[in-house]
Coordinates of C-alpha atoms in Angstrom, one line a residue:
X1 CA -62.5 19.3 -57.1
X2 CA -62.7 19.0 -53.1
X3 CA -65.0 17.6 -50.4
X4 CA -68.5 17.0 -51.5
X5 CA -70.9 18.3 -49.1
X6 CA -72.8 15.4 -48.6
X7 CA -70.5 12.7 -48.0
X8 CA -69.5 15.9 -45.2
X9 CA -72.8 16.2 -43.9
X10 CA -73.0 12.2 -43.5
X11 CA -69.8 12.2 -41.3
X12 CA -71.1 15.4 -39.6
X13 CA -74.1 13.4 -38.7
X14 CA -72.0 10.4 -37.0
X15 CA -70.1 13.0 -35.0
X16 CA -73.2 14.6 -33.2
X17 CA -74.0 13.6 -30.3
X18 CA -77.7 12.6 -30.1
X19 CA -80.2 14.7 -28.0
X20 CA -81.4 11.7 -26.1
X21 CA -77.6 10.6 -25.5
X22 CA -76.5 14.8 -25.2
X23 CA -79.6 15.0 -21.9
X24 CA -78.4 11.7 -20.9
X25 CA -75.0 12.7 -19.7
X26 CA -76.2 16.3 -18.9
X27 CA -78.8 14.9 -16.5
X28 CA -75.3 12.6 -15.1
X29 CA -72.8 15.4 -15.5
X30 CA -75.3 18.1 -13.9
X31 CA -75.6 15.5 -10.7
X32 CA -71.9 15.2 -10.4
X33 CA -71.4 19.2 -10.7
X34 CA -74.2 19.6 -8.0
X35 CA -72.2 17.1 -5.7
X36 CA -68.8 19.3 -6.4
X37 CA -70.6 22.5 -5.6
X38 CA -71.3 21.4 -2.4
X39 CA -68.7 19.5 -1.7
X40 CA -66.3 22.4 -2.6
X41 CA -68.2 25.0 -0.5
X42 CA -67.2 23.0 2.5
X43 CA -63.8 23.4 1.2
X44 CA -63.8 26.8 0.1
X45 CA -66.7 28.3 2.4
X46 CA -67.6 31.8 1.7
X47 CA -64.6 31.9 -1.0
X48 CA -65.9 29.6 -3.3
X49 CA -68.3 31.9 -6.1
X50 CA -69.6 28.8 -8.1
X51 CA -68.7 27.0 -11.4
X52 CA -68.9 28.6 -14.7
X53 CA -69.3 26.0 -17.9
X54 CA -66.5 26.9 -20.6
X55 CA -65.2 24.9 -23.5
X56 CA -67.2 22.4 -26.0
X57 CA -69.6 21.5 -24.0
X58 CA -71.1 24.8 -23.6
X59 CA -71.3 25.0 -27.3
X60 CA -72.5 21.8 -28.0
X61 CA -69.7 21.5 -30.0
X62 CA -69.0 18.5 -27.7
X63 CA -68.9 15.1 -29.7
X64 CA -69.1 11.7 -29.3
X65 CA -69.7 11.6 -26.0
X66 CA -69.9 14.2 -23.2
X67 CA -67.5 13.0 -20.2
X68 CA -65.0 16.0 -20.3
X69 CA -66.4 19.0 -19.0
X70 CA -64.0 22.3 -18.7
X71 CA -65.0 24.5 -15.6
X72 CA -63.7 27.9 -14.5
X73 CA -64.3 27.5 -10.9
X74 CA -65.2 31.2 -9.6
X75 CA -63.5 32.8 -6.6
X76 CA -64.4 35.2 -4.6
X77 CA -62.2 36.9 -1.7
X78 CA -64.3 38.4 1.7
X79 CA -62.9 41.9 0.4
X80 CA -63.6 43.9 -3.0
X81 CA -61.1 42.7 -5.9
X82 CA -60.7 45.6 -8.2
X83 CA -59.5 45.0 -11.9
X84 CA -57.0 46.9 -13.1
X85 CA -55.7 47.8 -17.0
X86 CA -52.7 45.9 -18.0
X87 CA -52.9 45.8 -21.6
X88 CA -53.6 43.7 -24.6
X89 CA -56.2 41.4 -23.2
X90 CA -54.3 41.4 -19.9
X91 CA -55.1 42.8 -16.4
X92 CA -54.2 43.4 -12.9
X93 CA -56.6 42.1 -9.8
X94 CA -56.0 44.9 -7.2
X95 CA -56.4 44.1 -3.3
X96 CA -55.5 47.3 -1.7
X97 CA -55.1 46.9 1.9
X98 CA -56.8 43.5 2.6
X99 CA -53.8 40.4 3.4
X100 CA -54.8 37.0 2.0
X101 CA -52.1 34.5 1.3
X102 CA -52.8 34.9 -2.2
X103 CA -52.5 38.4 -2.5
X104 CA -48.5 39.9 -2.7
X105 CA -48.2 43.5 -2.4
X106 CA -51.7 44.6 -3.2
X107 CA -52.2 42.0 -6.0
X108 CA -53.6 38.6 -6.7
X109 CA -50.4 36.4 -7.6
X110 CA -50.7 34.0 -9.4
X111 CA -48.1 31.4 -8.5
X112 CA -49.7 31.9 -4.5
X113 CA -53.4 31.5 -6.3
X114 CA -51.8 28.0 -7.8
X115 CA -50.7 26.9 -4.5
X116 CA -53.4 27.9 -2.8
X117 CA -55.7 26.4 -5.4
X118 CA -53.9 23.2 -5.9
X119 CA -54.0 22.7 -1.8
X120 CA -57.5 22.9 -1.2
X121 CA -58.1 20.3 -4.4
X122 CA -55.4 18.5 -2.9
X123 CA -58.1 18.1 0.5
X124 CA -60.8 18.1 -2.1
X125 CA -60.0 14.5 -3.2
X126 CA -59.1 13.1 0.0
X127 CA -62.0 13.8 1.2
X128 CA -63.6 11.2 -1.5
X129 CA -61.6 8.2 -3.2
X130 CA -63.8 8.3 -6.2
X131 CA -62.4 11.7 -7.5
X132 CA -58.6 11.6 -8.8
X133 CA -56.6 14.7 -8.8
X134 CA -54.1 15.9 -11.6
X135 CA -52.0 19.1 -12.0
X136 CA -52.0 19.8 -16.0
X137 CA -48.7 20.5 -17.4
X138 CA -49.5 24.1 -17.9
X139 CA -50.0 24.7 -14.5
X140 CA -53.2 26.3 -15.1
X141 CA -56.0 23.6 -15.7
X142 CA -56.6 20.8 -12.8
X143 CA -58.4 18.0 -13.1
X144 CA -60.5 15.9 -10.8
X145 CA -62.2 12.9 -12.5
X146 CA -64.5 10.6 -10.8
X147 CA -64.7 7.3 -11.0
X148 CA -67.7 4.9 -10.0
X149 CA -68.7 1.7 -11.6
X150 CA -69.0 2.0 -15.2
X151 CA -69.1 6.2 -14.8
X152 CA -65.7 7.8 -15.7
X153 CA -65.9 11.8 -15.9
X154 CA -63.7 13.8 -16.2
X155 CA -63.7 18.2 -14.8
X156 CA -60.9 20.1 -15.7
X157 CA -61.0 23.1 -13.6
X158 CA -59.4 27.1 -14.2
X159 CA -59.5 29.3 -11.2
X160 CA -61.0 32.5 -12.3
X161 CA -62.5 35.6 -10.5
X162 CA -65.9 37.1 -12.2
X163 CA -66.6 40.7 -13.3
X164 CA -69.2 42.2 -14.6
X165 CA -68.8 44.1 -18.7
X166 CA -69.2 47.6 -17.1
X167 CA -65.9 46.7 -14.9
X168 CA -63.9 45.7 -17.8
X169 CA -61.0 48.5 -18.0
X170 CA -60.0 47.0 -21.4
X171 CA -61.0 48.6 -24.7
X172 CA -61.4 45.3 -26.7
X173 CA -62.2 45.3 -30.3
X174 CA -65.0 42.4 -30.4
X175 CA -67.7 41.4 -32.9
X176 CA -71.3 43.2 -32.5
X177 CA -73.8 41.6 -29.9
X178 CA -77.3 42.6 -28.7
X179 CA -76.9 45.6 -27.3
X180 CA -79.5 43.8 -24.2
X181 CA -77.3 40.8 -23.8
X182 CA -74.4 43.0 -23.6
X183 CA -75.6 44.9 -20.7
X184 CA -75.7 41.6 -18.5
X185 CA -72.5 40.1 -19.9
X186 CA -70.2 38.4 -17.6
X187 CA -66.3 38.2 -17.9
X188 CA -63.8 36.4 -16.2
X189 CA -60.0 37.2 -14.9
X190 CA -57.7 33.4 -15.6
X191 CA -54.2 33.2 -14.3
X192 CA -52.1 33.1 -17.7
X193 CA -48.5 35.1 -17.9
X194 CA -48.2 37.3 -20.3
X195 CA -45.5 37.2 -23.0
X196 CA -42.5 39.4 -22.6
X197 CA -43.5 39.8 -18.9
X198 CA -42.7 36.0 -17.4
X199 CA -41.2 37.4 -14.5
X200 CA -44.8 39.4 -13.3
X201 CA -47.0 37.4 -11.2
X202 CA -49.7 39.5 -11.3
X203 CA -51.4 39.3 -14.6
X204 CA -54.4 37.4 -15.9
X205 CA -56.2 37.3 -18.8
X206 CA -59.4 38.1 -19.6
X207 CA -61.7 35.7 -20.9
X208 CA -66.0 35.7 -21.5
X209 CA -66.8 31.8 -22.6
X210 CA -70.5 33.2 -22.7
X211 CA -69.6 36.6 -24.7
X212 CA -68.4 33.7 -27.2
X213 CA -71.1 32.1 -27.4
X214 CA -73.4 34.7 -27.8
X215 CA -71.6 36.1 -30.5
X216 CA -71.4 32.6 -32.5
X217 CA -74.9 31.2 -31.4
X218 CA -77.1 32.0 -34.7
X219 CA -74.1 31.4 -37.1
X220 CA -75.4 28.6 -39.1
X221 CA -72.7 26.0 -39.5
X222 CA -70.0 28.0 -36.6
X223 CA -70.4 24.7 -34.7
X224 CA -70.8 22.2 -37.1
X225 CA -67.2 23.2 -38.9
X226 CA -65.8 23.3 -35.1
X227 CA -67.1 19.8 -34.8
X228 CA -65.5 18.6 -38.1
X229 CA -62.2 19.9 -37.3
X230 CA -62.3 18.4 -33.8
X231 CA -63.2 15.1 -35.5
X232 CA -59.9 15.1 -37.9
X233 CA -57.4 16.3 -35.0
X234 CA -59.3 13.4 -32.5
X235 CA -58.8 11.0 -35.5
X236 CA -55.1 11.9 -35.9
X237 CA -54.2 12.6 -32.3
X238 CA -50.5 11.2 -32.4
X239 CA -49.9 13.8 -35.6
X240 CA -51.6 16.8 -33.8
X241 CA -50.2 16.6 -30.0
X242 CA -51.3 19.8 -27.9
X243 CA -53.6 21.2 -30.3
X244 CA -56.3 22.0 -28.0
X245 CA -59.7 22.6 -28.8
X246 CA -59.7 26.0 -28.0
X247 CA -57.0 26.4 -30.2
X248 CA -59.1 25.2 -33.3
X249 CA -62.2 27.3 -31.9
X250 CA -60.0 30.1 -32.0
X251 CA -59.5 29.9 -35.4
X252 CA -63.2 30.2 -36.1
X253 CA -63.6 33.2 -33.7
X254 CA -60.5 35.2 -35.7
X255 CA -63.1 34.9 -39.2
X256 CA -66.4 36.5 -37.1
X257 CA -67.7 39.1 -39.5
X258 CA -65.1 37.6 -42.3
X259 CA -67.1 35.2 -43.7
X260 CA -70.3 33.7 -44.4
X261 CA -71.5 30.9 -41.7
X262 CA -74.2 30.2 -44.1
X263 CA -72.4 28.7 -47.1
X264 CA -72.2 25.0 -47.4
X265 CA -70.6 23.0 -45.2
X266 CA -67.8 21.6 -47.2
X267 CA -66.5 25.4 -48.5
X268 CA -66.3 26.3 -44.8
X269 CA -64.6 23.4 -43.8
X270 CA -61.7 23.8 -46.1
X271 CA -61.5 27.6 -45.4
X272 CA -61.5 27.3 -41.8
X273 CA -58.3 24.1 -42.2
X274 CA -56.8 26.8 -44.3
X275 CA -57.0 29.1 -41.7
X276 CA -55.2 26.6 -39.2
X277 CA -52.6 25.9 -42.1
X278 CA -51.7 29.8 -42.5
X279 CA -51.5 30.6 -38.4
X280 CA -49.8 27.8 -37.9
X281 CA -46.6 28.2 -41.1
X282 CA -46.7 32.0 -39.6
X283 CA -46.4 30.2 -36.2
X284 CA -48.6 32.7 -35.0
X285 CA -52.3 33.0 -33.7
X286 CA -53.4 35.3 -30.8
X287 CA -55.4 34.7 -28.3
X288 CA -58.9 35.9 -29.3
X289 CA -59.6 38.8 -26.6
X290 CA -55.8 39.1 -26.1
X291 CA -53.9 40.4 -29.3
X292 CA -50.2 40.0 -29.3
X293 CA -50.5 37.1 -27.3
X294 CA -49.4 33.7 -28.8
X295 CA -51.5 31.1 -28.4
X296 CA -49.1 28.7 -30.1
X297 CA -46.4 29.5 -26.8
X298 CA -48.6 27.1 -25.0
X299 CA -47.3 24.4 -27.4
X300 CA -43.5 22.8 -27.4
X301 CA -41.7 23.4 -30.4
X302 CA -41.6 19.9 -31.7
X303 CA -45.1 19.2 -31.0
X304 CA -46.2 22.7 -33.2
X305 CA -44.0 21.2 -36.1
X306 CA -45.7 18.0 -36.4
X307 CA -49.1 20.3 -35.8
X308 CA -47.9 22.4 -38.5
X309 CA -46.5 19.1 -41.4
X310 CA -49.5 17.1 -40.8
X311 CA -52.6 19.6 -40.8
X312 CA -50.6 20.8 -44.5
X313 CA -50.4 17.4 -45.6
X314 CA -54.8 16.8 -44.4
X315 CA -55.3 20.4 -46.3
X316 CA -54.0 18.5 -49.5
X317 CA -55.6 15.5 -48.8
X318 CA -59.0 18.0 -48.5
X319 CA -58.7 19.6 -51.7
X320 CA -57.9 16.3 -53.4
X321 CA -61.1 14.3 -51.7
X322 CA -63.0 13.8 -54.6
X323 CA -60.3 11.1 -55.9
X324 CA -60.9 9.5 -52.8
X325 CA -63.9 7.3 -52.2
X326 CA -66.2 7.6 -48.8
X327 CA -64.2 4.7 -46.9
X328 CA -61.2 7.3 -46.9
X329 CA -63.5 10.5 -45.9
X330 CA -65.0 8.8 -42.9
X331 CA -61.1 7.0 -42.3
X332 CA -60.3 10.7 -42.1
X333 CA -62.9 11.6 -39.4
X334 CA -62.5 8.3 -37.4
X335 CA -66.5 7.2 -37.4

């Protein structure tokens, strides 16, 4: 005996966000993008190539409440930026000739893009007192959150540069899409080092939020099992420290074409927190367009431990829920 599938659809149901509430903070966070747009083209001027939606929120996996919005923000150099083929998920952004202080020896490098980037959000928020600035501890993500009266948002930004699908120069093994989508799909170059290669400044991996979303968009209950498994690691935070969302997305994505998003809720459920229990005792989960590549490295080793004890000791608790009553279910998810 396990989870029953309506006490699961009842907690589901608390974690959604309503549609009146979900256009209510759209509506706020679309104002507040708007503002940064323009208030980062003055920064940025011909450079700046727009923001890109990534993350929950695009998914409407989002729950609760929608104040955290992840944003690639796009660049774009005055000269052509050519992608070349690393491998595994991984490429090279070639400048040729042009000089930019961001470009070393014909490349984009990274750790100048970081500077560069973190400087101009540096002017960015001194330019307005209602934004903060942070520097993530990856060195990858910064966040600017604004603060007015009784609105606290939060935008956690990625650098990126945008490409279109026929100038990927990877050969990536991905789930079918519509062959018409496909044509128009975007993808998107992040700074991220690549293991076994610390030392090379040059790579970034490739990444397609909307390629993502396509491919998951009619799969019935995709989301919904995203949003329960968000629900348990936001109810246990201390026991699951730098689990990220992505992270748990990206155990979904590994299972596209494996199994069947139409099957009841509670079966999914407890396959997909299998799934998190076996990558994480292997201590191994790649990066979905980048095999080889572990997401986990992103994750200190005493933090992945108590990621690893507690999610087994919740998969036990799962498969023993019908002992336990609907006060411990909804204990579990925190509504």
């Amino acid at each position: 005996m396990s989870l029953d599938q309506e006490k699961l659809q009842s907690v589901l149901e608390k974690l959604m966000i309503s549609d009146g509430k979900h256009s209510e903070y759209n509506a706020m966070a679309v104002e507040k993008e708007n503002w940064i747009v323009k208030e980062l083209s003055k920064f940025w001027g011909a450079t700046f190539n727009g923001l890109s939606v990534k993350g929950t929120y695009l998914d409407r996996a989002k729950w609760k409440t929608c104040d955290e919005f992840d944003l690639h923000l796009k660049l774009k150099l005055p000269f052509p930026i050519t992608p070349r083929k690393d491998d595994k998920g991984f490429v090279f952004l070639y400048a040729g000739i042009y000089k930019h202080e961001i470009v070393v020896d014909n490349y984009v490098n990274r750790k100048r893009l970081n500077d560069w980037f973190l400087s101009k959000l540096q002017s960015f928020k001194s330019y307005n007192n209602n934004f903060q600035y942070t520097a993530n501890e990856n060195g990858r993500t910064h966040t600017l959150k604004y603060i007015q009266s009784n609105i606290d948002i939060s935008f956690d930004l990625v650098p990126a540069f945008q490409f279109t699908w026929d100038q990927l120069p990877l050969d990536l093994d991905l789930p079918p899409i519509s062959a018409e989508v496909g044509s128009d799909m975007l993808w998107l170059a992040v700074p991220h080092t690549k293991r076994g290669s610390s030392g090379d400044e040059r790579t970034f991996m490739v990444c397609s939020p909307h390629y993502e979303r396509e491919a998951t968009k009619d799969l019935k209950n995709f989301n919904n099992v995203l949003r329960l498994m968000k629900g348990v690691r936001d109810a246990h935070v201390d026991d699951f420290p730098q689990l990220s969302s992505y992270m748990l997305k990206t155990v979904l994505l590994h299972q596209l074409g494996r199994v069947d998003w139409n099957s009841d809720l509670a079966t999914l459920f407890l396959e997909m927190w299998s799934c998190l229990v076996d990558h994480l005792n292997s201590g191994h989960m790649d990066f979905f367009l980048s095999k080889g590549n572990n997401i986990f490295d992103d994750m200190q080793c005493r933090e992945f431990h108590e990621c690893r004890i507690s999610a087994e000791r919740l998969l036990a608790d799962f498969k023993n829920a019908a002992s336990y009553n609907s006060l411990w279910l909804h204990r579990t998810f925190n509504v």
